[in-house]
XYZ file of C-alpha atoms in Angstrom:
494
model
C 30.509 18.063 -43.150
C 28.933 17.186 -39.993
C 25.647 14.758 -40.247
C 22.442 16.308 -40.021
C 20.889 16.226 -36.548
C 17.947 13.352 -36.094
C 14.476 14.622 -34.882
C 14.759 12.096 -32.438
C 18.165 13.892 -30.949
C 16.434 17.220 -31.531
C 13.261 16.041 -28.922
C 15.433 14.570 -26.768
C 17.667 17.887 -26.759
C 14.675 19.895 -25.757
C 13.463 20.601 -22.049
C 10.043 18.726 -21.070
C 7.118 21.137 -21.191
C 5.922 20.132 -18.184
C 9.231 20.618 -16.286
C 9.060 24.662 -17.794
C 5.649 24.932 -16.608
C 6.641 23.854 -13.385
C 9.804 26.187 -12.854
C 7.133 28.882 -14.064
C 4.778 28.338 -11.361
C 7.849 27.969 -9.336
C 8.849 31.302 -9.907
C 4.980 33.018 -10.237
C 4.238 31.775 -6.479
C 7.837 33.152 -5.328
C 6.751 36.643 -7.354
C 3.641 37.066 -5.508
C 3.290 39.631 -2.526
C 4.041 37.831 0.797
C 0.791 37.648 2.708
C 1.197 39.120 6.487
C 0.436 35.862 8.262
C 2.892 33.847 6.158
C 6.250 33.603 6.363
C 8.989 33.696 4.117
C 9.819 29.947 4.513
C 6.294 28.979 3.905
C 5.916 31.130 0.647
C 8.755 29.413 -1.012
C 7.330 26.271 0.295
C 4.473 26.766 -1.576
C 6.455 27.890 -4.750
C 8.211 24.337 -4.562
C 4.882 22.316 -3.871
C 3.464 24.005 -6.743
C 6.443 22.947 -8.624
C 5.968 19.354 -7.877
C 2.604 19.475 -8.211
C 3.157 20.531 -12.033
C 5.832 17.756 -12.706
C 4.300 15.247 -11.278
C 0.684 15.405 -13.465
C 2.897 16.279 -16.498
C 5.366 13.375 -15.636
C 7.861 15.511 -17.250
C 10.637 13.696 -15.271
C 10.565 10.428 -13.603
C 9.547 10.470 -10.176
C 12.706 9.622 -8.947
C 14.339 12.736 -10.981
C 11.885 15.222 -9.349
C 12.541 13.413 -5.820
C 15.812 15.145 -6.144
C 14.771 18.342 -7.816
C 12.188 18.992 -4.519
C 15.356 18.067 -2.334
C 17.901 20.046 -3.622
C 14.682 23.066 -3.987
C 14.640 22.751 -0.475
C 18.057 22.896 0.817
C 18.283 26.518 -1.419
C 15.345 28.019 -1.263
C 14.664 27.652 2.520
C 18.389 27.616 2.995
C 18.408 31.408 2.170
C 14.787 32.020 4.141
C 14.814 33.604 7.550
C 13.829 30.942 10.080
C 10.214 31.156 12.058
C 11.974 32.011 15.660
C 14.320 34.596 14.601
C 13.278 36.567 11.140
C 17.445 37.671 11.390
C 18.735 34.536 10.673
C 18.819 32.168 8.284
C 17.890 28.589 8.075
C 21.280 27.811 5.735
C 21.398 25.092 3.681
C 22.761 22.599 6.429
C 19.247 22.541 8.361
C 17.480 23.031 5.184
C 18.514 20.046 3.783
C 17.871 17.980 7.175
C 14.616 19.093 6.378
C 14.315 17.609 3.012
C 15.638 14.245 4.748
C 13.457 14.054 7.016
C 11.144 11.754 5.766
C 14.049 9.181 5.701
C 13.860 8.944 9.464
C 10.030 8.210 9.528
C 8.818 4.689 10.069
C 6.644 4.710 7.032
C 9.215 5.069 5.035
C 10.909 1.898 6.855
C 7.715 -0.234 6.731
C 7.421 0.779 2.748
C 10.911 -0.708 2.224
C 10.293 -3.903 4.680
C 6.824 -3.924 2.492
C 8.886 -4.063 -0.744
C 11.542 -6.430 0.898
C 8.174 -8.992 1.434
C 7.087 -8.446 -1.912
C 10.218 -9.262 -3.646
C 10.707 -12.240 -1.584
C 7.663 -13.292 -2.729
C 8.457 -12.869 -6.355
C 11.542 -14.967 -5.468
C 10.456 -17.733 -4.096
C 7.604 -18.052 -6.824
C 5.046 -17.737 -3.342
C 2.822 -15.192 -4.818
C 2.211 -16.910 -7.915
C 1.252 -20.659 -5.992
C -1.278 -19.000 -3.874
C -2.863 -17.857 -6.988
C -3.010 -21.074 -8.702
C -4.607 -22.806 -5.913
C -6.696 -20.412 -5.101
C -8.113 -20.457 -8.634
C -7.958 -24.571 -8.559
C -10.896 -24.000 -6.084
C -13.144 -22.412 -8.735
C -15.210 -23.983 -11.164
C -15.120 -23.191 -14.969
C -18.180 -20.858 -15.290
C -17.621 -17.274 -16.135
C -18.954 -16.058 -12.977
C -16.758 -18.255 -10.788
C -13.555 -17.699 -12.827
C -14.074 -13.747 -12.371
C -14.694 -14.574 -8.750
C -12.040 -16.385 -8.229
C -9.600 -13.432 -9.583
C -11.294 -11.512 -6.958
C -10.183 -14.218 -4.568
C -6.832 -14.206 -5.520
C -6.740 -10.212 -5.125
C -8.013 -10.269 -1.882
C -5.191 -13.024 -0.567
C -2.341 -11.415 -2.217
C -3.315 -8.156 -0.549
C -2.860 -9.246 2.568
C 0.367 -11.110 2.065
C 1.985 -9.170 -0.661
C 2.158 -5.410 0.143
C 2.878 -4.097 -3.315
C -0.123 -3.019 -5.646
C 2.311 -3.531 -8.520
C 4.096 -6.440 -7.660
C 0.155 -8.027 -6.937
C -0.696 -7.493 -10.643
C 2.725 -8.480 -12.216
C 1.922 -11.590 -10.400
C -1.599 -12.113 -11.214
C -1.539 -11.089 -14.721
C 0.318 -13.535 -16.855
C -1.698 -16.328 -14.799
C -4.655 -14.837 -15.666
C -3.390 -14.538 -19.302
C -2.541 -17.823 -19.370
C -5.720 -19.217 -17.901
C -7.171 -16.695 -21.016
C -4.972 -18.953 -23.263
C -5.572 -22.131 -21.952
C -9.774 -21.779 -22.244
C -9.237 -20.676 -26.220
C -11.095 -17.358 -25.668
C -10.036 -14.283 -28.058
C -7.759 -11.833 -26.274
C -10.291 -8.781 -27.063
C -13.368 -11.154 -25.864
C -15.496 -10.105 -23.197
C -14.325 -12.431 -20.898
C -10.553 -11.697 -21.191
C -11.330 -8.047 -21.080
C -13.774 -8.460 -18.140
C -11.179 -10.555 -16.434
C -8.213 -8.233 -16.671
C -10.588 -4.938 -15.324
C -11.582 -6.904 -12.484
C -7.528 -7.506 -11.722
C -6.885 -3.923 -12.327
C -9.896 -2.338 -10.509
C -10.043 -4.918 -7.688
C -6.522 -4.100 -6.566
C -7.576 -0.923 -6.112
C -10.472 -1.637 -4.382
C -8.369 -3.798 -1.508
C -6.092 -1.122 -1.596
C -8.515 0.648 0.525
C -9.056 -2.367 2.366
C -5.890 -3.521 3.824
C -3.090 -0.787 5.128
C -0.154 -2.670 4.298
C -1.023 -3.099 0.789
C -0.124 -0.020 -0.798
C 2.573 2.385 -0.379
C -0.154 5.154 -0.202
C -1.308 3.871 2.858
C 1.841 4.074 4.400
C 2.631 7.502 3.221
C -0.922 8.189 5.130
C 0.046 6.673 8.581
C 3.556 8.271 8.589
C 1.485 12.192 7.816
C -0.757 10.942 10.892
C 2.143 9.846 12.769
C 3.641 13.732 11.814
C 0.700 16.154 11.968
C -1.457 14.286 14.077
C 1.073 12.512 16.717
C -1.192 9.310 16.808
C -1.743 6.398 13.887
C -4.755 3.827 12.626
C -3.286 0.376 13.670
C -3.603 -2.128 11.009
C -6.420 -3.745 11.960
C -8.491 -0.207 13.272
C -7.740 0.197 9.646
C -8.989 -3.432 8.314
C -12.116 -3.584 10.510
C -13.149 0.181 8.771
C -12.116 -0.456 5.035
C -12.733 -4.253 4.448
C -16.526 -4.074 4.811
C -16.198 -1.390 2.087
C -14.169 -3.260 -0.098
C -15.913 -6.747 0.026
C -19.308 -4.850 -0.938
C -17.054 -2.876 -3.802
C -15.904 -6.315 -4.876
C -18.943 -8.084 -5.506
C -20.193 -4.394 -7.006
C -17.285 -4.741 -9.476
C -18.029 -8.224 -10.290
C -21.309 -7.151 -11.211
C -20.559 -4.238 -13.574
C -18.117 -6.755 -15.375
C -20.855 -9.465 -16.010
C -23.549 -6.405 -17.205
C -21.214 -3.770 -18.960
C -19.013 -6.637 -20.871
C -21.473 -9.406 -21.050
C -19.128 -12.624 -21.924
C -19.555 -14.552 -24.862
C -20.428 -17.983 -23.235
C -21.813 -19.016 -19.731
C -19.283 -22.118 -19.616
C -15.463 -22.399 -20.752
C -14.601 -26.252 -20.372
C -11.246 -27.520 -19.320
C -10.012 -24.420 -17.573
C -10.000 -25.529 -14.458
C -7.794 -28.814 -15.722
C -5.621 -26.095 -16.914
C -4.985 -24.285 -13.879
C -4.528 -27.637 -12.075
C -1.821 -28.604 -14.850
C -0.105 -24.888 -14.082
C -0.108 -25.680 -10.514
C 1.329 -29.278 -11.252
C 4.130 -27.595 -13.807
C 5.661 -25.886 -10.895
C 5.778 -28.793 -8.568
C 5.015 -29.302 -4.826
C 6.006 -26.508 -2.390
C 9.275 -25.813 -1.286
C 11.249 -25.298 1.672
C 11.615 -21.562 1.178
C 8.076 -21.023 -0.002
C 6.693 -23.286 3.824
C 8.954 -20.792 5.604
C 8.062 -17.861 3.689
C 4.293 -18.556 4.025
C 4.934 -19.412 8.078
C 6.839 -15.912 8.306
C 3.958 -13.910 6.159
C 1.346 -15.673 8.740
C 3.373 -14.602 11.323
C 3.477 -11.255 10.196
C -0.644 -10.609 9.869
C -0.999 -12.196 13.108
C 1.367 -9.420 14.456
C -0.171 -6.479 12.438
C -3.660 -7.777 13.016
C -3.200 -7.960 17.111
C -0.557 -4.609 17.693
C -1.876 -2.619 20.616
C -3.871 -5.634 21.954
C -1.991 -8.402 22.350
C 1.443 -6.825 22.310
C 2.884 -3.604 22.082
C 5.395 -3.769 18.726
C 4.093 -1.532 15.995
C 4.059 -2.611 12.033
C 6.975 -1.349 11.106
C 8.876 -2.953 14.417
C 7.458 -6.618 13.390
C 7.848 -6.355 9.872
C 11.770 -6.086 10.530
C 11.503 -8.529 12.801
C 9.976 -11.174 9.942
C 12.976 -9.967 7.285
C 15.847 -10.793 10.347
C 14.246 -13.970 9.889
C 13.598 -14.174 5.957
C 17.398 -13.225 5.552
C 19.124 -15.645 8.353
C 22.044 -17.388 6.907
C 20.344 -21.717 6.620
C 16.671 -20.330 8.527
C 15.928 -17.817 5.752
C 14.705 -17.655 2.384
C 16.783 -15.240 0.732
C 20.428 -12.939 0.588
C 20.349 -9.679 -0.086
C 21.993 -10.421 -3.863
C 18.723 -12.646 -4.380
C 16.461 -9.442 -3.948
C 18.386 -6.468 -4.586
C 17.779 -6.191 -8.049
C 13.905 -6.768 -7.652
C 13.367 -3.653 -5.177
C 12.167 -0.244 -7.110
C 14.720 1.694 -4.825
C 13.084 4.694 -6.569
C 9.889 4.308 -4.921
C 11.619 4.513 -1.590
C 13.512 7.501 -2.450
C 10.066 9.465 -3.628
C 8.138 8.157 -0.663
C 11.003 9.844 1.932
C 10.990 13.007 -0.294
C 6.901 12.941 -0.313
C 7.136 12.798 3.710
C 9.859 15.246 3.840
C 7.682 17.682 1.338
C 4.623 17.328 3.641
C 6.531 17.544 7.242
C 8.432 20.989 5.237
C 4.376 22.057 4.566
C 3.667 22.062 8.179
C 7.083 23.601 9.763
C 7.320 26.478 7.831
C 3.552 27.391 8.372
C 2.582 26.867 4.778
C 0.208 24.008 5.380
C -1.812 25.700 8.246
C -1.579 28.927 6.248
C -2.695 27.311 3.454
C -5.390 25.160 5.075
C -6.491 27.922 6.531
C -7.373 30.061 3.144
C -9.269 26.913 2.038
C -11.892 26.919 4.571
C -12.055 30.395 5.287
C -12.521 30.755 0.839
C -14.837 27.797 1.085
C -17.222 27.416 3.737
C -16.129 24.308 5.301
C -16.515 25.487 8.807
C -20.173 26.428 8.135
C -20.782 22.412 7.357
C -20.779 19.558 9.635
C -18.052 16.423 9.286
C -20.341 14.575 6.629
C -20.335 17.212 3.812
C -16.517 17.840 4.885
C -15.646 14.560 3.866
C -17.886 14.656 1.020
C -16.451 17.775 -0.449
C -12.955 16.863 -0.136
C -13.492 13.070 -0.935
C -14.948 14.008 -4.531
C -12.047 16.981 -4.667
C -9.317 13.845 -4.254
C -11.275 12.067 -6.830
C -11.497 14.821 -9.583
C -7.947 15.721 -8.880
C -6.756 12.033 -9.263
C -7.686 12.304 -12.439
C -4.066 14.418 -13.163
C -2.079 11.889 -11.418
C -0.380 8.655 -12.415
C 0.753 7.782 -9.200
C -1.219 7.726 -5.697
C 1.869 8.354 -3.853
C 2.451 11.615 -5.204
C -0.931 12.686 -5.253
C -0.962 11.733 -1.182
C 2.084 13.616 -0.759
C 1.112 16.977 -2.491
C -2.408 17.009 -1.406
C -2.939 14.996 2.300
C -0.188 17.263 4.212
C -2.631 20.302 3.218
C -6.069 18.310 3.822
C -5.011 17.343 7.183
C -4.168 20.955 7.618
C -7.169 22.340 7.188
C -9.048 19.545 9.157
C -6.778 20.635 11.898
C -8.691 24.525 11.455
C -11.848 23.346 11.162
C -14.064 23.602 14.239
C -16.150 21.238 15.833
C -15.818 17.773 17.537
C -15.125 15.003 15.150
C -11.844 12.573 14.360
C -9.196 14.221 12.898
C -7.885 10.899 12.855
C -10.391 9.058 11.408
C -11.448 11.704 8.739
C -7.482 11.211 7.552
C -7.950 7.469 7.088
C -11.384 8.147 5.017
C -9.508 10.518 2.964
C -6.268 7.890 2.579
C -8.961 5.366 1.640
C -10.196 7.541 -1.537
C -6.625 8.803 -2.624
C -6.789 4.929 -4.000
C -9.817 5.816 -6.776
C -7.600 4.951 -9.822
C -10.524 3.495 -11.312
C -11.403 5.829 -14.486
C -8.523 5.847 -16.438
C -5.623 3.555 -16.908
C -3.115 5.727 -16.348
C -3.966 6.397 -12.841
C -2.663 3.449 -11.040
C 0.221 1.293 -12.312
C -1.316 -2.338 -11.581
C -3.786 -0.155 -14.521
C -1.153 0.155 -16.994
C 0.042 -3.244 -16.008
C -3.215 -4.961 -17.022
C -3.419 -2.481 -20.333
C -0.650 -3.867 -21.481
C -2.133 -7.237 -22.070
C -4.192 -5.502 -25.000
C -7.318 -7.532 -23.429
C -9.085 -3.882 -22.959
C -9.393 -0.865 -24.045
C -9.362 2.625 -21.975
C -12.917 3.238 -22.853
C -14.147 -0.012 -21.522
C -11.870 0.675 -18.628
C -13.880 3.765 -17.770
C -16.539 2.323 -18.435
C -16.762 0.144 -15.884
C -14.492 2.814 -13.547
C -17.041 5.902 -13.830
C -19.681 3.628 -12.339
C -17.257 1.691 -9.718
C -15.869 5.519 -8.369
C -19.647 6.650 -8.393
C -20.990 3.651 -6.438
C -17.838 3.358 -4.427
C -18.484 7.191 -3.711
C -22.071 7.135 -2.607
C -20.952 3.678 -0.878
C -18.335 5.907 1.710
C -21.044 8.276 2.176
C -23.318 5.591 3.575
C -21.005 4.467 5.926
C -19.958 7.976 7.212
C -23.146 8.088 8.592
C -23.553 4.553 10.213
C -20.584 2.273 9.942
C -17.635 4.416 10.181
C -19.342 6.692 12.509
C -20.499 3.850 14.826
C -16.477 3.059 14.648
C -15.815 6.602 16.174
C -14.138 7.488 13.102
C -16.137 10.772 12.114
């Protein structure tokens, strides 16, 4: 007699709801009649966005999984659609699944590796985690500086380490050991405080800095696509720091009135950072050359199109040729290999490839299209178009764990219809604004990972997380507004 079956085998046996829902909607946007001004192509391009779309809020598969589900959608489903030229033939499945690889040829999708390359070089060498120690040596012991000086370290890692995730795996257990090493409770004020103003201040410089999320990226290569032109690094820097500084010192501020800490003073913490930074000795030769090459590399980004004419993605390459020189460098390919989330370079190539699939097959402008003509965006100037769509990214965020996937289901189609809109302002620049909000993870945990990183410390709670995020998204809203109509605008960017 055979055993009985476990529950646990049983749910495990069974198909993801999410993953049904999204073959449903699949299948409804496949059944619907074919409107006159879209083709065939586009339609089932639709059906498969709609499809992701579903899977990806549900998380009903890893990312990675659905990566492959969207591919091999593609390569049938427009591989057995008439083309756009000639309604009498057929794309076949050879050209449609160039299609879905297309994003594997983009730049972005070579500067996000290079990014993650930097990142886990830093995690190697132990680089990331020195420049937070000192950087928190220069602090004093008070509440107020400590929390400033996480802030601090934030903004310094963002700029060197271009990984949101990798930032907080670095920055948290320091932080939870400077928690340990001051004797406060781990559900005090102060650690909780301390561990939103990690969370929510990555975020934050997200928006500041291009190069420090893969978001960003997956922004510059849909401008590089749909638009034909790109925000250079520091275009982009000059337009979202000023933001981000003000949003910092609003976050700090929140912290200190929303979760009040428990004492003013916490004696001997600075002693115990300094003993931290002792523990792991002076610098080393691969951490100098490291820090030389990541110099190297902002001075590149920062001066591209002014004082030479390699792009990011060019010098970035450049810097790992030198990180992984046999004697010069800092690395092998053995020492990193296993610290890269491959995955996250597979799903950033599909999320191009989805969104470049959007706009050849018509289903983007078709799309973008029915959205102002069902809306009224046309009848409003570029202000109230960027704050209609800005607070749709935000509500919509709300569904997704993952920034990435919510730029590559939604940007492809908002870029769209700022292409139909009429009127004289920056396509360009009104892309960028919109990249800037796709990084509001701040209401709930789950909508970021450097979030979920910090939850797991058990320092916080989600409601004191949204808390503190309903008012940083709401300030940080209004905040955009005001400088769509004088600092961004000034820039030539609406």
């Amino acid at each position: 007699m055979n055993p009985p079956v476990s529950q646990t085998s049983e749910a495990r046996a069974r198909l993801p709801v999410g993953l049904l829902i999204g073959v449903l909607a699949l299948v409804a946007v496949l059944l619907l009649p074919l409107p006159a001004d879209l083709p065939v192509a586009g339609q089932r391009m639709l059906a498969i966005l709609a499809f992701a779309v579903v899977v990806w809020i549900s998380e009903a598969v890893s990312y990675e999984a659905s990566a492959i589900m969207i591919t091999a959608l593609m390569a049938f489903l427009i591989g057995t659609a008439p083309t756009l030229q000639d309604p009498t033939q057929l794309y076949g499945s050879s050209a449609a699944i160039s299609l879905a690889l297309t994003g594997f040829s983009n730049s972005a999708l070579a500067l996000v590796a290079g990014a993650l390359f930097i990142a886990a070089a830093m995690t190697h060498t132990g680089l990331d985690r020195r420049i937070a120690l000192v950087t928190l040596t220069r602090v004093g012991t008070s509440t107020r500086r400590i929390l400033l000086g996480a802030i601090a370290v934030t903004i310094l890692l963002s700029l060197l380490v271009p990984s949101a995730t990798a930032r907080s795996a670095c920055v948290v257990p320091i932080m939870m050991g400077v928690i340990a090493a001051f004797g406060v409770d781990k559900r005090s004020n102060i650690a909780a405080g301390l561990m939103i103003v990690v969370a929510q201040g990555t975020s934050i410089w997200n928006v500041g800095i291009q190069t420090a999320a893969a978001q960003n990226l997956l922004t510059v290569g849909f401008m590089d696509k749909m638009l034909g032109q790109r925000v250079a690094w520091l275009d982009w820097l000059i337009a979202g720091a000023p933001w981000a500084l003000i949003m910092s010192l609003v976050l700090l501020w929140l912290v200190l009135k929303l979760l009040p800490p428990e004492t003013d003073s916490i004696p001997g913490g600075k002693e115990a950072v300094a003993q931290s930074l002792l523990d792991i000795g002076p610098m080393t030769g691969p951490q100098k050359r490291l820090l030389a090459v990541s110099l190297l590399l902002l001075l590149a980004w920062s001066t591209e199109g002014k004082l030479h004419p390699f792009d990011t993605t060019t010098t970035t390459y450049a810097g790992l040729v030198i990180l992984l020189l046999p004697r010069v460098g800092i690395m092998t390919w053995k020492d990193v290999q296993s610290r890269i989330p491959w995955g996250t370079v597979i799903v950033f190539g599909v999320g191009i490839s989805l969104g470049s699939a959007l706009l050849s097959t018509q289903a983007g402008q078709w799309l973008g299209g029915q959205v102002v003509a069902h809306t009224g965006l046309d009848q409003v100037g570029p202000l109230a178009v960027f704050a209609i769509l800005a607070a749709f990214l935000i509500l919509i965020h709300l569904g997704f764990a993952s920034a990435t996937a919510l730029t590559s289901a939604l940007l492809p189609i908002l870029i769209a219809v700022l292409q139909t809109l009429p009127g004289e302002f920056s396509r360009l620049g009104m892309t960028m604004l919109l990249g800037f909000v796709v990084s509001y993870g701040f209401i709930l945990p789950i909508n970021a990972p450097q979030n979920m990183v910090c939850l797991g410390t058990e320092t916080f709670n989600a409601r004191q997380f949204a808390k503190v995020g309903l008012l940083v998204t709401l300030i940080g809203y209004l905040l955009m507004l005001v400088f769509a109509l004088t600092w961004w605008k000034w820039l030539g960017w609406m």
